Each structure stands twice: as structure tokens, then as C-alpha cells.
Amino acid sequence: MTAEGHLLFSIACAVFAKNAELTPVLAQGDWWHIVPSAVLTCLLPDIDHPKSFLGQRLKWIAKPIARAFGHRGFTHSLLAVFALLTLFYLKVPESWIVPADAIQGMVLGYLSHILADMLTPAGVPLLWPCRWRFRFPILAPQKGNQLERVLCMALFAYAVWMPQTLPENGAVRWSSQMINSLQFQFNRFIHHQIEQ
């Protein structure tokens, strides 16, 4: 997927997540925290590719990461999300006040990139270092980015005009419960690390 596609997809995912009330923080969150935060991190997984939009601007980081992990390796996994969140919570000074909705927006942006890349034939190693690739290949790179735009705009339109009953939908409710459970466990882990 192109940088433009990832940007559009992250905005659509942010709107969807807030309107679907995936977490209480997102449900009550400020649009001006959630959407810019998602956009801020939606290109970050491609730091493992020196020719990516971000890799071209940060070659000094992109080249070593590309050598160590290759493109669509570690940075496209759930382990990377966990590692970056842990690093964020343990290393960002307490004097920096980062709203919870902005943090969840950043996670959402990063995850939207991984989800979008799952829609391509190459897929992503979601459970890295396990080499299995997760894919649902509906976007083919040889067809250009027109299909990306259509998909992103359709998702955005659905997110904006989706039924108000969607948060009560069984699949959305289950997803919300899983996210909240993972968030609770992660917070316990961070508090345990801080206490040590």
C-alpha cells in the first residue's frame, strides 16, 4: 500500500474506532487527539524500508532496521506494537502529559498500517518472529493505488454514516472487550515494571 493509502486508511480507521466506541477512551476521546495521533504513526511500520516515505527522510534509522529485520518484518508485528508501547510508557518523562486518547490514537494508526498491509498479497508477519504471513489479498499492487483510494473512501464513508447500533453489534462488542482486556493486562505489566 502507498503512503497516501496508509494515511487515508488510518483516518478511516480512527473515525470507525471512535464511532464504534471500541474503547471507553476512544468513545469519550477528542477528535483532535485521536485522528492526528493516528496519522502521526500510520507510516511508522515502514521505517523498515529505506525507500518508503518515512525511510527516505530517516535513512539513518531505516537502513539499520531494514538490514536487521527486512521489509515487513518485526515492524509489522504485534510484538513491535507491544515493544513501542512499553518503551513509550517506561521512557517518556512523566512531565510530558500525553492524553490517553492520543496514545490510543497512535496505537490505532500503527495498527491501521499493519491491517492495511494485510490486504495485500505479501501480507504481514503478525506473530513475528514466527514467519507465518497473515493476508487477505484484496489489493494488488499492479492495479495501482486507485483501488486503495476506493477502499479507503468506502471505509471512511461507512465509518461516518454507520448505524448508531453498531457499538451493540456482537462482533464489535467482543472486539471492544478483547481490546479492554489487553489494555488492562498491559497496564498491569507496565505498573509492575515501574515498581521494580
Short mmCIF file of N, CA and C in Angstrom, two decimals:
data_model
loop_
_atom_site.label_atom_id
_atom_site.label_comp_id
_atom_site.label_asym_id
_atom_site.label_seq_id
_atom_site.Cartn_x
_atom_site.Cartn_y
_atom_site.Cartn_z
N MET A 1 0.85 -1.18 0.00
CA MET A 1 0.00 0.00 0.00
C MET A 1 0.89 1.24 0.00
N THR A 2 0.43 2.28 -0.63
CA THR A 2 1.19 3.53 -0.73
C THR A 2 1.04 4.35 0.55
N ALA A 3 1.91 5.38 0.69
CA ALA A 3 1.82 6.28 1.84
C ALA A 3 0.45 6.96 1.86
N GLU A 4 -0.02 7.39 0.70
CA GLU A 4 -1.34 8.02 0.62
C GLU A 4 -2.43 7.07 1.10
N GLY A 5 -2.35 5.83 0.66
CA GLY A 5 -3.32 4.82 1.09
C GLY A 5 -3.31 4.61 2.59
N HIS A 6 -2.10 4.55 3.17
CA HIS A 6 -2.00 4.36 4.62
C HIS A 6 -2.57 5.56 5.38
N LEU A 7 -2.32 6.77 4.87
CA LEU A 7 -2.87 7.96 5.53
C LEU A 7 -4.40 7.95 5.50
N LEU A 8 -4.96 7.68 4.33
CA LEU A 8 -6.42 7.63 4.21
C LEU A 8 -7.01 6.51 5.07
N PHE A 9 -6.36 5.35 5.05
CA PHE A 9 -6.85 4.20 5.81
C PHE A 9 -6.81 4.48 7.31
N SER A 10 -5.75 5.17 7.78
CA SER A 10 -5.65 5.47 9.21
C SER A 10 -6.75 6.43 9.66
N ILE A 11 -7.06 7.40 8.83
CA ILE A 11 -8.15 8.33 9.17
C ILE A 11 -9.47 7.58 9.22
N ALA A 12 -9.71 6.73 8.23
CA ALA A 12 -10.95 5.94 8.21
C ALA A 12 -11.03 5.04 9.43
N CYS A 13 -9.92 4.40 9.81
CA CYS A 13 -9.91 3.52 10.99
C CYS A 13 -10.15 4.31 12.27
N ALA A 14 -9.57 5.51 12.35
CA ALA A 14 -9.76 6.34 13.54
C ALA A 14 -11.23 6.75 13.68
N VAL A 15 -11.84 7.16 12.59
CA VAL A 15 -13.26 7.54 12.62
C VAL A 15 -14.11 6.33 13.00
N PHE A 16 -13.80 5.18 12.39
CA PHE A 16 -14.55 3.96 12.68
C PHE A 16 -14.42 3.59 14.16
N ALA A 17 -13.18 3.58 14.69
CA ALA A 17 -12.95 3.16 16.07
C ALA A 17 -13.66 4.08 17.07
N LYS A 18 -13.65 5.38 16.80
CA LYS A 18 -14.33 6.31 17.70
C LYS A 18 -15.84 6.13 17.62
N ASN A 19 -16.38 6.06 16.42
CA ASN A 19 -17.83 5.91 16.27
C ASN A 19 -18.32 4.56 16.75
N ALA A 20 -17.50 3.52 16.61
CA ALA A 20 -17.89 2.18 17.08
C ALA A 20 -17.62 2.02 18.58
N GLU A 21 -17.01 3.04 19.19
CA GLU A 21 -16.71 3.03 20.63
C GLU A 21 -15.92 1.78 21.01
N LEU A 22 -14.82 1.52 20.27
CA LEU A 22 -14.02 0.32 20.53
C LEU A 22 -13.45 0.28 21.94
N THR A 23 -13.12 1.44 22.48
CA THR A 23 -12.70 1.51 23.89
C THR A 23 -13.41 2.70 24.53
N PRO A 24 -13.56 2.68 25.84
CA PRO A 24 -14.17 3.84 26.51
C PRO A 24 -13.37 5.13 26.26
N VAL A 25 -12.05 4.99 26.22
CA VAL A 25 -11.19 6.17 25.99
C VAL A 25 -11.46 6.76 24.60
N LEU A 26 -11.54 5.90 23.59
CA LEU A 26 -11.83 6.39 22.24
C LEU A 26 -13.25 6.95 22.16
N ALA A 27 -14.19 6.31 22.82
CA ALA A 27 -15.58 6.77 22.79
C ALA A 27 -15.71 8.18 23.35
N GLN A 28 -14.98 8.46 24.43
CA GLN A 28 -15.04 9.78 25.08
C GLN A 28 -13.96 10.73 24.57
N GLY A 29 -13.05 10.21 23.73
CA GLY A 29 -11.88 10.99 23.30
C GLY A 29 -12.21 12.16 22.40
N ASP A 30 -11.22 13.01 22.26
CA ASP A 30 -11.31 14.22 21.44
C ASP A 30 -10.85 13.88 20.01
N TRP A 31 -11.66 14.26 19.04
CA TRP A 31 -11.30 14.02 17.64
C TRP A 31 -9.92 14.60 17.33
N TRP A 32 -9.61 15.76 17.92
CA TRP A 32 -8.35 16.45 17.64
C TRP A 32 -7.16 15.77 18.31
N HIS A 33 -7.40 14.79 19.13
CA HIS A 33 -6.31 13.97 19.67
C HIS A 33 -6.20 12.67 18.87
N ILE A 34 -7.34 12.05 18.60
CA ILE A 34 -7.36 10.70 18.01
C ILE A 34 -6.88 10.70 16.56
N VAL A 35 -7.48 11.53 15.72
CA VAL A 35 -7.15 11.49 14.28
C VAL A 35 -5.71 11.93 14.01
N PRO A 36 -5.24 13.08 14.53
CA PRO A 36 -3.84 13.44 14.27
C PRO A 36 -2.84 12.42 14.83
N SER A 37 -3.16 11.81 15.96
CA SER A 37 -2.27 10.79 16.53
C SER A 37 -2.19 9.57 15.63
N ALA A 38 -3.33 9.17 15.07
CA ALA A 38 -3.35 8.03 14.15
C ALA A 38 -2.54 8.35 12.89
N VAL A 39 -2.71 9.55 12.37
CA VAL A 39 -1.96 9.96 11.18
C VAL A 39 -0.47 10.02 11.48
N LEU A 40 -0.12 10.46 12.68
CA LEU A 40 1.29 10.58 13.08
C LEU A 40 2.03 9.25 13.01
N THR A 41 1.37 8.16 13.37
CA THR A 41 2.05 6.87 13.45
C THR A 41 1.71 5.90 12.32
N CYS A 42 0.82 6.27 11.43
CA CYS A 42 0.37 5.31 10.41
C CYS A 42 1.45 4.92 9.41
N LEU A 43 2.49 5.69 9.28
CA LEU A 43 3.57 5.34 8.35
C LEU A 43 4.77 4.72 9.06
N LEU A 44 4.74 4.70 10.37
CA LEU A 44 5.88 4.24 11.16
C LEU A 44 6.31 2.79 10.87
N PRO A 45 5.42 1.84 10.66
CA PRO A 45 5.89 0.47 10.38
C PRO A 45 6.80 0.36 9.16
N ASP A 46 6.66 1.28 8.20
CA ASP A 46 7.50 1.22 7.00
C ASP A 46 8.88 1.85 7.21
N ILE A 47 9.25 2.13 8.45
CA ILE A 47 10.60 2.60 8.75
C ILE A 47 11.61 1.50 8.42
N ASP A 48 11.12 0.29 8.18
CA ASP A 48 12.00 -0.83 7.82
C ASP A 48 12.28 -0.88 6.32
N HIS A 49 11.88 0.14 5.58
CA HIS A 49 12.10 0.18 4.13
C HIS A 49 12.72 1.54 3.78
N PRO A 50 14.02 1.58 3.42
CA PRO A 50 14.68 2.87 3.15
C PRO A 50 14.06 3.68 2.01
N LYS A 51 13.26 3.05 1.14
CA LYS A 51 12.65 3.80 0.04
C LYS A 51 11.21 4.22 0.34
N SER A 52 10.75 3.93 1.55
CA SER A 52 9.40 4.35 1.94
C SER A 52 9.39 5.86 2.19
N PHE A 53 8.22 6.42 2.31
CA PHE A 53 8.08 7.86 2.57
C PHE A 53 8.88 8.26 3.81
N LEU A 54 8.71 7.53 4.89
CA LEU A 54 9.42 7.83 6.13
C LEU A 54 10.89 7.41 6.04
N GLY A 55 11.16 6.26 5.42
CA GLY A 55 12.53 5.76 5.29
C GLY A 55 13.43 6.71 4.52
N GLN A 56 12.89 7.40 3.52
CA GLN A 56 13.68 8.36 2.74
C GLN A 56 14.08 9.56 3.59
N ARG A 57 13.26 9.90 4.55
CA ARG A 57 13.54 11.06 5.39
C ARG A 57 14.37 10.71 6.61
N LEU A 58 14.34 9.44 7.01
CA LEU A 58 15.09 8.98 8.19
C LEU A 58 15.97 7.79 7.82
N LYS A 59 16.80 7.97 6.80
CA LYS A 59 17.65 6.88 6.31
C LYS A 59 18.55 6.31 7.40
N TRP A 60 19.01 7.17 8.30
CA TRP A 60 19.92 6.73 9.36
C TRP A 60 19.27 5.74 10.31
N ILE A 61 17.94 5.73 10.37
CA ILE A 61 17.21 4.73 11.16
C ILE A 61 16.74 3.59 10.26
N ALA A 62 16.25 3.95 9.08
CA ALA A 62 15.64 2.96 8.18
C ALA A 62 16.62 1.90 7.70
N LYS A 63 17.84 2.31 7.35
CA LYS A 63 18.80 1.34 6.82
C LYS A 63 19.19 0.26 7.83
N PRO A 64 19.54 0.63 9.08
CA PRO A 64 19.86 -0.44 10.04
C PRO A 64 18.67 -1.35 10.36
N ILE A 65 17.48 -0.78 10.43
CA ILE A 65 16.29 -1.60 10.70
C ILE A 65 16.03 -2.54 9.52
N ALA A 66 16.19 -2.04 8.30
CA ALA A 66 15.99 -2.87 7.11
C ALA A 66 17.01 -4.02 7.08
N ARG A 67 18.27 -3.72 7.45
CA ARG A 67 19.29 -4.77 7.47
C ARG A 67 18.99 -5.82 8.54
N ALA A 68 18.51 -5.36 9.68
CA ALA A 68 18.26 -6.28 10.80
C ALA A 68 17.01 -7.14 10.59
N PHE A 69 15.95 -6.54 10.07
CA PHE A 69 14.67 -7.26 10.03
C PHE A 69 14.08 -7.44 8.63
N GLY A 70 14.52 -6.67 7.65
CA GLY A 70 13.92 -6.72 6.33
C GLY A 70 12.59 -5.99 6.31
N HIS A 71 12.08 -5.79 5.09
CA HIS A 71 10.80 -5.08 4.96
C HIS A 71 9.65 -6.01 5.34
N ARG A 72 8.70 -5.45 6.02
CA ARG A 72 7.54 -6.20 6.55
C ARG A 72 7.99 -7.35 7.43
N GLY A 73 8.87 -7.02 8.34
CA GLY A 73 9.32 -7.99 9.34
C GLY A 73 8.81 -7.58 10.71
N PHE A 74 9.74 -7.38 11.63
CA PHE A 74 9.42 -7.04 13.01
C PHE A 74 8.48 -5.84 13.13
N THR A 75 8.74 -4.79 12.34
CA THR A 75 7.94 -3.56 12.50
C THR A 75 6.48 -3.73 12.09
N HIS A 76 6.17 -4.83 11.43
CA HIS A 76 4.79 -5.10 11.02
C HIS A 76 4.17 -6.20 11.89
N SER A 77 4.56 -6.26 13.15
CA SER A 77 4.07 -7.33 14.03
C SER A 77 3.44 -6.75 15.30
N LEU A 78 2.70 -7.59 15.99
CA LEU A 78 2.12 -7.19 17.27
C LEU A 78 3.20 -7.01 18.32
N LEU A 79 4.30 -7.75 18.19
CA LEU A 79 5.43 -7.59 19.11
C LEU A 79 6.01 -6.18 19.03
N ALA A 80 6.06 -5.62 17.83
CA ALA A 80 6.55 -4.24 17.67
C ALA A 80 5.62 -3.26 18.37
N VAL A 81 4.32 -3.47 18.25
CA VAL A 81 3.35 -2.59 18.92
C VAL A 81 3.57 -2.65 20.43
N PHE A 82 3.69 -3.87 20.95
CA PHE A 82 3.92 -4.06 22.39
C PHE A 82 5.24 -3.41 22.81
N ALA A 83 6.30 -3.62 22.04
CA ALA A 83 7.62 -3.06 22.37
C ALA A 83 7.60 -1.54 22.36
N LEU A 84 6.99 -0.95 21.35
CA LEU A 84 6.93 0.51 21.26
C LEU A 84 6.09 1.11 22.38
N LEU A 85 4.98 0.47 22.70
CA LEU A 85 4.14 0.96 23.81
C LEU A 85 4.90 0.87 25.14
N THR A 86 5.58 -0.24 25.34
CA THR A 86 6.36 -0.42 26.57
C THR A 86 7.44 0.64 26.66
N LEU A 87 8.17 0.84 25.57
CA LEU A 87 9.22 1.86 25.53
C LEU A 87 8.64 3.24 25.82
N PHE A 88 7.49 3.53 25.22
CA PHE A 88 6.83 4.81 25.43
C PHE A 88 6.51 5.03 26.91
N TYR A 89 5.87 4.04 27.52
CA TYR A 89 5.45 4.18 28.92
C TYR A 89 6.63 4.22 29.89
N LEU A 90 7.69 3.50 29.58
CA LEU A 90 8.83 3.44 30.50
C LEU A 90 9.83 4.57 30.30
N LYS A 91 9.90 5.15 29.12
CA LYS A 91 10.95 6.13 28.83
C LYS A 91 10.46 7.57 28.67
N VAL A 92 9.20 7.78 28.37
CA VAL A 92 8.71 9.15 28.23
C VAL A 92 8.59 9.77 29.62
N PRO A 93 9.20 10.94 29.82
CA PRO A 93 9.16 11.56 31.15
C PRO A 93 7.73 11.82 31.62
N GLU A 94 7.53 11.67 32.93
CA GLU A 94 6.19 11.89 33.49
C GLU A 94 5.72 13.33 33.31
N SER A 95 6.67 14.25 33.14
CA SER A 95 6.30 15.65 32.95
C SER A 95 5.61 15.89 31.60
N TRP A 96 5.80 14.96 30.66
CA TRP A 96 5.10 15.06 29.38
C TRP A 96 3.69 14.53 29.58
N ILE A 97 2.73 15.38 29.43
CA ILE A 97 1.35 14.96 29.60
C ILE A 97 0.79 14.60 28.23
N VAL A 98 0.65 13.29 28.02
CA VAL A 98 0.10 12.80 26.75
C VAL A 98 -1.26 12.19 27.06
N PRO A 99 -2.33 12.78 26.52
CA PRO A 99 -3.67 12.26 26.81
C PRO A 99 -3.84 10.80 26.38
N ALA A 100 -4.64 10.07 27.13
CA ALA A 100 -4.87 8.65 26.85
C ALA A 100 -5.48 8.45 25.46
N ASP A 101 -6.35 9.38 25.04
CA ASP A 101 -6.95 9.22 23.71
C ASP A 101 -5.91 9.42 22.60
N ALA A 102 -4.91 10.26 22.85
CA ALA A 102 -3.84 10.44 21.86
C ALA A 102 -2.98 9.19 21.78
N ILE A 103 -2.71 8.57 22.92
CA ILE A 103 -1.92 7.33 22.93
C ILE A 103 -2.67 6.24 22.18
N GLN A 104 -3.96 6.10 22.46
CA GLN A 104 -4.74 5.08 21.75
C GLN A 104 -4.85 5.42 20.26
N GLY A 105 -4.88 6.69 19.93
CA GLY A 105 -4.87 7.10 18.52
C GLY A 105 -3.58 6.69 17.83
N MET A 106 -2.45 6.83 18.54
CA MET A 106 -1.16 6.41 17.98
C MET A 106 -1.12 4.90 17.74
N VAL A 107 -1.62 4.15 18.71
CA VAL A 107 -1.67 2.69 18.55
C VAL A 107 -2.59 2.34 17.37
N LEU A 108 -3.70 3.02 17.30
CA LEU A 108 -4.65 2.79 16.21
C LEU A 108 -4.02 3.07 14.85
N GLY A 109 -3.27 4.15 14.75
CA GLY A 109 -2.59 4.48 13.49
C GLY A 109 -1.60 3.41 13.08
N TYR A 110 -0.81 2.95 14.05
CA TYR A 110 0.19 1.91 13.79
C TYR A 110 -0.51 0.62 13.36
N LEU A 111 -1.54 0.24 14.10
CA LEU A 111 -2.28 -0.99 13.77
C LEU A 111 -3.01 -0.88 12.43
N SER A 112 -3.46 0.34 12.08
CA SER A 112 -4.14 0.51 10.79
C SER A 112 -3.18 0.22 9.64
N HIS A 113 -1.91 0.58 9.83
CA HIS A 113 -0.91 0.29 8.80
C HIS A 113 -0.76 -1.23 8.62
N ILE A 114 -0.65 -1.93 9.73
CA ILE A 114 -0.50 -3.39 9.68
C ILE A 114 -1.73 -4.02 9.04
N LEU A 115 -2.91 -3.57 9.43
CA LEU A 115 -4.15 -4.10 8.85
C LEU A 115 -4.21 -3.83 7.35
N ALA A 116 -3.83 -2.62 6.94
CA ALA A 116 -3.86 -2.29 5.51
C ALA A 116 -2.88 -3.17 4.73
N ASP A 117 -1.71 -3.42 5.28
CA ASP A 117 -0.74 -4.29 4.59
C ASP A 117 -1.20 -5.74 4.56
N MET A 118 -2.09 -6.13 5.47
CA MET A 118 -2.66 -7.48 5.41
C MET A 118 -3.58 -7.63 4.21
N LEU A 119 -4.03 -6.53 3.65
CA LEU A 119 -4.93 -6.57 2.50
C LEU A 119 -4.18 -6.74 1.18
N THR A 120 -2.85 -6.84 1.23
CA THR A 120 -2.04 -7.04 0.03
C THR A 120 -1.59 -8.50 -0.05
N PRO A 121 -1.18 -8.95 -1.24
CA PRO A 121 -0.74 -10.35 -1.37
C PRO A 121 0.44 -10.73 -0.48
N ALA A 122 1.34 -9.79 -0.18
CA ALA A 122 2.52 -10.10 0.64
C ALA A 122 2.14 -10.36 2.09
N GLY A 123 1.08 -9.74 2.59
CA GLY A 123 0.67 -9.93 3.98
C GLY A 123 1.69 -9.42 4.97
N VAL A 124 1.50 -9.76 6.24
CA VAL A 124 2.41 -9.33 7.31
C VAL A 124 2.67 -10.48 8.29
N PRO A 125 3.86 -10.48 8.91
CA PRO A 125 4.16 -11.49 9.93
C PRO A 125 3.64 -11.03 11.28
N LEU A 126 2.35 -11.06 11.46
CA LEU A 126 1.69 -10.53 12.65
C LEU A 126 2.27 -11.09 13.94
N LEU A 127 2.66 -12.36 13.93
CA LEU A 127 3.18 -13.02 15.13
C LEU A 127 4.70 -13.18 15.08
N TRP A 128 5.38 -12.23 14.43
CA TRP A 128 6.84 -12.28 14.33
C TRP A 128 7.42 -12.54 15.72
N PRO A 129 8.41 -13.38 15.88
CA PRO A 129 9.34 -13.95 14.91
C PRO A 129 8.82 -15.17 14.15
N CYS A 130 7.62 -15.62 14.44
CA CYS A 130 7.02 -16.68 13.64
C CYS A 130 6.83 -16.13 12.22
N ARG A 131 7.20 -16.88 11.23
CA ARG A 131 7.22 -16.39 9.85
C ARG A 131 5.88 -16.46 9.12
N TRP A 132 4.85 -16.96 9.77
CA TRP A 132 3.54 -17.03 9.11
C TRP A 132 3.13 -15.63 8.67
N ARG A 133 2.58 -15.56 7.49
CA ARG A 133 2.10 -14.28 6.97
C ARG A 133 0.58 -14.29 6.97
N PHE A 134 0.03 -13.25 7.55
CA PHE A 134 -1.42 -13.09 7.60
C PHE A 134 -1.81 -12.17 6.46
N ARG A 135 -2.76 -12.64 5.64
CA ARG A 135 -3.14 -11.84 4.48
C ARG A 135 -4.60 -12.09 4.10
N PHE A 136 -5.17 -11.05 3.56
CA PHE A 136 -6.49 -11.12 2.95
C PHE A 136 -6.36 -10.28 1.68
N PRO A 137 -5.75 -10.86 0.63
CA PRO A 137 -5.27 -10.08 -0.52
C PRO A 137 -6.36 -9.55 -1.46
N ILE A 138 -6.92 -8.43 -1.09
CA ILE A 138 -7.91 -7.80 -1.98
C ILE A 138 -7.30 -6.62 -2.74
N LEU A 139 -6.11 -6.18 -2.32
CA LEU A 139 -5.42 -5.09 -3.01
C LEU A 139 -4.20 -5.66 -3.72
N ALA A 140 -4.15 -5.52 -5.03
CA ALA A 140 -3.00 -6.00 -5.79
C ALA A 140 -2.17 -4.80 -6.23
N PRO A 141 -0.85 -4.80 -5.95
CA PRO A 141 -0.03 -3.63 -6.26
C PRO A 141 0.00 -3.27 -7.75
N GLN A 142 -0.11 -4.26 -8.63
CA GLN A 142 -0.04 -3.96 -10.07
C GLN A 142 -1.26 -3.20 -10.57
N LYS A 143 -2.31 -3.15 -9.79
CA LYS A 143 -3.53 -2.44 -10.22
C LYS A 143 -3.48 -0.96 -9.87
N GLY A 144 -2.38 -0.49 -9.30
CA GLY A 144 -2.25 0.92 -8.95
C GLY A 144 -2.95 1.23 -7.64
N ASN A 145 -2.91 2.49 -7.27
CA ASN A 145 -3.49 2.85 -5.98
C ASN A 145 -4.93 3.35 -6.08
N GLN A 146 -5.54 3.23 -7.25
CA GLN A 146 -6.94 3.64 -7.39
C GLN A 146 -7.85 2.78 -6.52
N LEU A 147 -7.60 1.48 -6.50
CA LEU A 147 -8.39 0.57 -5.67
C LEU A 147 -8.21 0.90 -4.19
N GLU A 148 -6.97 1.27 -3.81
CA GLU A 148 -6.71 1.70 -2.42
C GLU A 148 -7.61 2.87 -2.05
N ARG A 149 -7.62 3.87 -2.92
CA ARG A 149 -8.44 5.07 -2.66
C ARG A 149 -9.91 4.71 -2.49
N VAL A 150 -10.40 3.88 -3.39
CA VAL A 150 -11.82 3.49 -3.34
C VAL A 150 -12.11 2.77 -2.02
N LEU A 151 -11.25 1.81 -1.65
CA LEU A 151 -11.44 1.07 -0.40
C LEU A 151 -11.41 2.01 0.81
N CYS A 152 -10.43 2.90 0.85
CA CYS A 152 -10.30 3.82 1.99
C CYS A 152 -11.48 4.77 2.08
N MET A 153 -11.92 5.29 0.94
CA MET A 153 -13.07 6.20 0.93
C MET A 153 -14.35 5.46 1.32
N ALA A 154 -14.48 4.22 0.88
CA ALA A 154 -15.67 3.43 1.26
C ALA A 154 -15.67 3.17 2.77
N LEU A 155 -14.51 2.82 3.33
CA LEU A 155 -14.41 2.60 4.77
C LEU A 155 -14.70 3.90 5.53
N PHE A 156 -14.17 5.01 5.03
CA PHE A 156 -14.42 6.30 5.66
C PHE A 156 -15.90 6.64 5.63
N ALA A 157 -16.53 6.46 4.47
CA ALA A 157 -17.97 6.76 4.34
C ALA A 157 -18.77 5.88 5.29
N TYR A 158 -18.43 4.61 5.37
CA TYR A 158 -19.14 3.71 6.28
C TYR A 158 -18.93 4.15 7.73
N ALA A 159 -17.68 4.53 8.07
CA ALA A 159 -17.38 4.94 9.44
C ALA A 159 -18.17 6.18 9.84
N VAL A 160 -18.33 7.10 8.91
CA VAL A 160 -19.07 8.33 9.20
C VAL A 160 -20.57 8.08 9.29
N TRP A 161 -21.09 7.27 8.39
CA TRP A 161 -22.54 7.06 8.33
C TRP A 161 -22.99 5.70 8.85
N MET A 162 -22.15 5.03 9.60
CA MET A 162 -22.52 3.68 10.06
C MET A 162 -23.71 3.75 11.01
N PRO A 163 -24.42 2.65 11.12
CA PRO A 163 -25.59 2.63 12.01
C PRO A 163 -25.20 2.93 13.46
N GLN A 164 -26.04 3.68 14.13
CA GLN A 164 -25.77 4.02 15.52
C GLN A 164 -25.82 2.80 16.44
N THR A 165 -26.39 1.72 15.95
CA THR A 165 -26.48 0.50 16.76
C THR A 165 -25.21 -0.35 16.65
N LEU A 166 -24.23 0.08 15.86
CA LEU A 166 -23.03 -0.73 15.67
C LEU A 166 -22.31 -1.05 16.98
N PRO A 167 -22.17 -0.11 17.94
CA PRO A 167 -21.50 -0.48 19.19
C PRO A 167 -22.16 -1.64 19.93
N GLU A 168 -23.45 -1.89 19.67
CA GLU A 168 -24.13 -3.03 20.32
C GLU A 168 -23.95 -4.32 19.52
N ASN A 169 -23.38 -4.24 18.32
CA ASN A 169 -23.14 -5.41 17.48
C ASN A 169 -22.24 -6.40 18.22
N GLY A 170 -22.56 -7.68 18.13
CA GLY A 170 -21.82 -8.71 18.86
C GLY A 170 -20.33 -8.73 18.55
N ALA A 171 -19.97 -8.62 17.27
CA ALA A 171 -18.55 -8.66 16.89
C ALA A 171 -17.82 -7.42 17.41
N VAL A 172 -18.46 -6.27 17.32
CA VAL A 172 -17.83 -5.03 17.81
C VAL A 172 -17.70 -5.08 19.33
N ARG A 173 -18.74 -5.58 20.00
CA ARG A 173 -18.69 -5.68 21.47
C ARG A 173 -17.58 -6.64 21.90
N TRP A 174 -17.47 -7.79 21.21
CA TRP A 174 -16.42 -8.76 21.52
C TRP A 174 -15.04 -8.13 21.30
N SER A 175 -14.86 -7.42 20.18
CA SER A 175 -13.59 -6.75 19.89
C SER A 175 -13.27 -5.73 20.98
N SER A 176 -14.28 -4.99 21.38
CA SER A 176 -14.09 -3.98 22.42
C SER A 176 -13.67 -4.63 23.74
N GLN A 177 -14.31 -5.74 24.09
CA GLN A 177 -13.95 -6.44 25.33
C GLN A 177 -12.52 -6.97 25.26
N MET A 178 -12.12 -7.50 24.11
CA MET A 178 -10.76 -8.02 23.94
C MET A 178 -9.74 -6.89 24.06
N ILE A 179 -10.02 -5.76 23.43
CA ILE A 179 -9.11 -4.62 23.49
C ILE A 179 -8.99 -4.13 24.92
N ASN A 180 -10.12 -4.01 25.62
CA ASN A 180 -10.08 -3.55 27.00
C ASN A 180 -9.33 -4.53 27.90
N SER A 181 -9.49 -5.83 27.67
CA SER A 181 -8.77 -6.84 28.44
C SER A 181 -7.27 -6.74 28.18
N LEU A 182 -6.88 -6.60 26.92
CA LEU A 182 -5.46 -6.45 26.58
C LEU A 182 -4.89 -5.18 27.20
N GLN A 183 -5.67 -4.11 27.16
CA GLN A 183 -5.21 -2.85 27.73
C GLN A 183 -5.01 -2.99 29.24
N PHE A 184 -5.92 -3.67 29.91
CA PHE A 184 -5.81 -3.89 31.35
C PHE A 184 -4.54 -4.69 31.67
N GLN A 185 -4.31 -5.77 30.93
CA GLN A 185 -3.13 -6.60 31.16
C GLN A 185 -1.85 -5.82 30.88
N PHE A 186 -1.86 -5.02 29.83
CA PHE A 186 -0.68 -4.21 29.51
C PHE A 186 -0.41 -3.20 30.61
N ASN A 187 -1.45 -2.55 31.12
CA ASN A 187 -1.27 -1.59 32.21
C ASN A 187 -0.71 -2.26 33.45
N ARG A 188 -1.16 -3.47 33.75
CA ARG A 188 -0.60 -4.22 34.89
C ARG A 188 0.88 -4.49 34.67
N PHE A 189 1.24 -4.88 33.45
CA PHE A 189 2.64 -5.15 33.12
C PHE A 189 3.49 -3.90 33.32
N ILE A 190 3.01 -2.76 32.82
CA ILE A 190 3.77 -1.50 32.93
C ILE A 190 3.93 -1.10 34.39
N HIS A 191 2.86 -1.19 35.17
CA HIS A 191 2.95 -0.83 36.59
C HIS A 191 3.92 -1.74 37.32
N HIS A 192 3.94 -3.01 36.97
CA HIS A 192 4.88 -3.96 37.57
C HIS A 192 6.32 -3.57 37.21
N GLN A 193 6.55 -3.16 35.96
CA GLN A 193 7.90 -2.77 35.53
C GLN A 193 8.34 -1.49 36.22
N ILE A 194 7.43 -0.56 36.41
CA ILE A 194 7.77 0.71 37.05
C ILE A 194 8.11 0.49 38.52
N GLU A 195 7.39 -0.42 39.18
CA GLU A 195 7.63 -0.68 40.60
C GLU A 195 8.97 -1.34 40.86
N GLN A 196 9.53 -2.01 39.86
CA GLN A 196 10.80 -2.72 40.07
C GLN A 196 11.97 -1.79 40.10
#
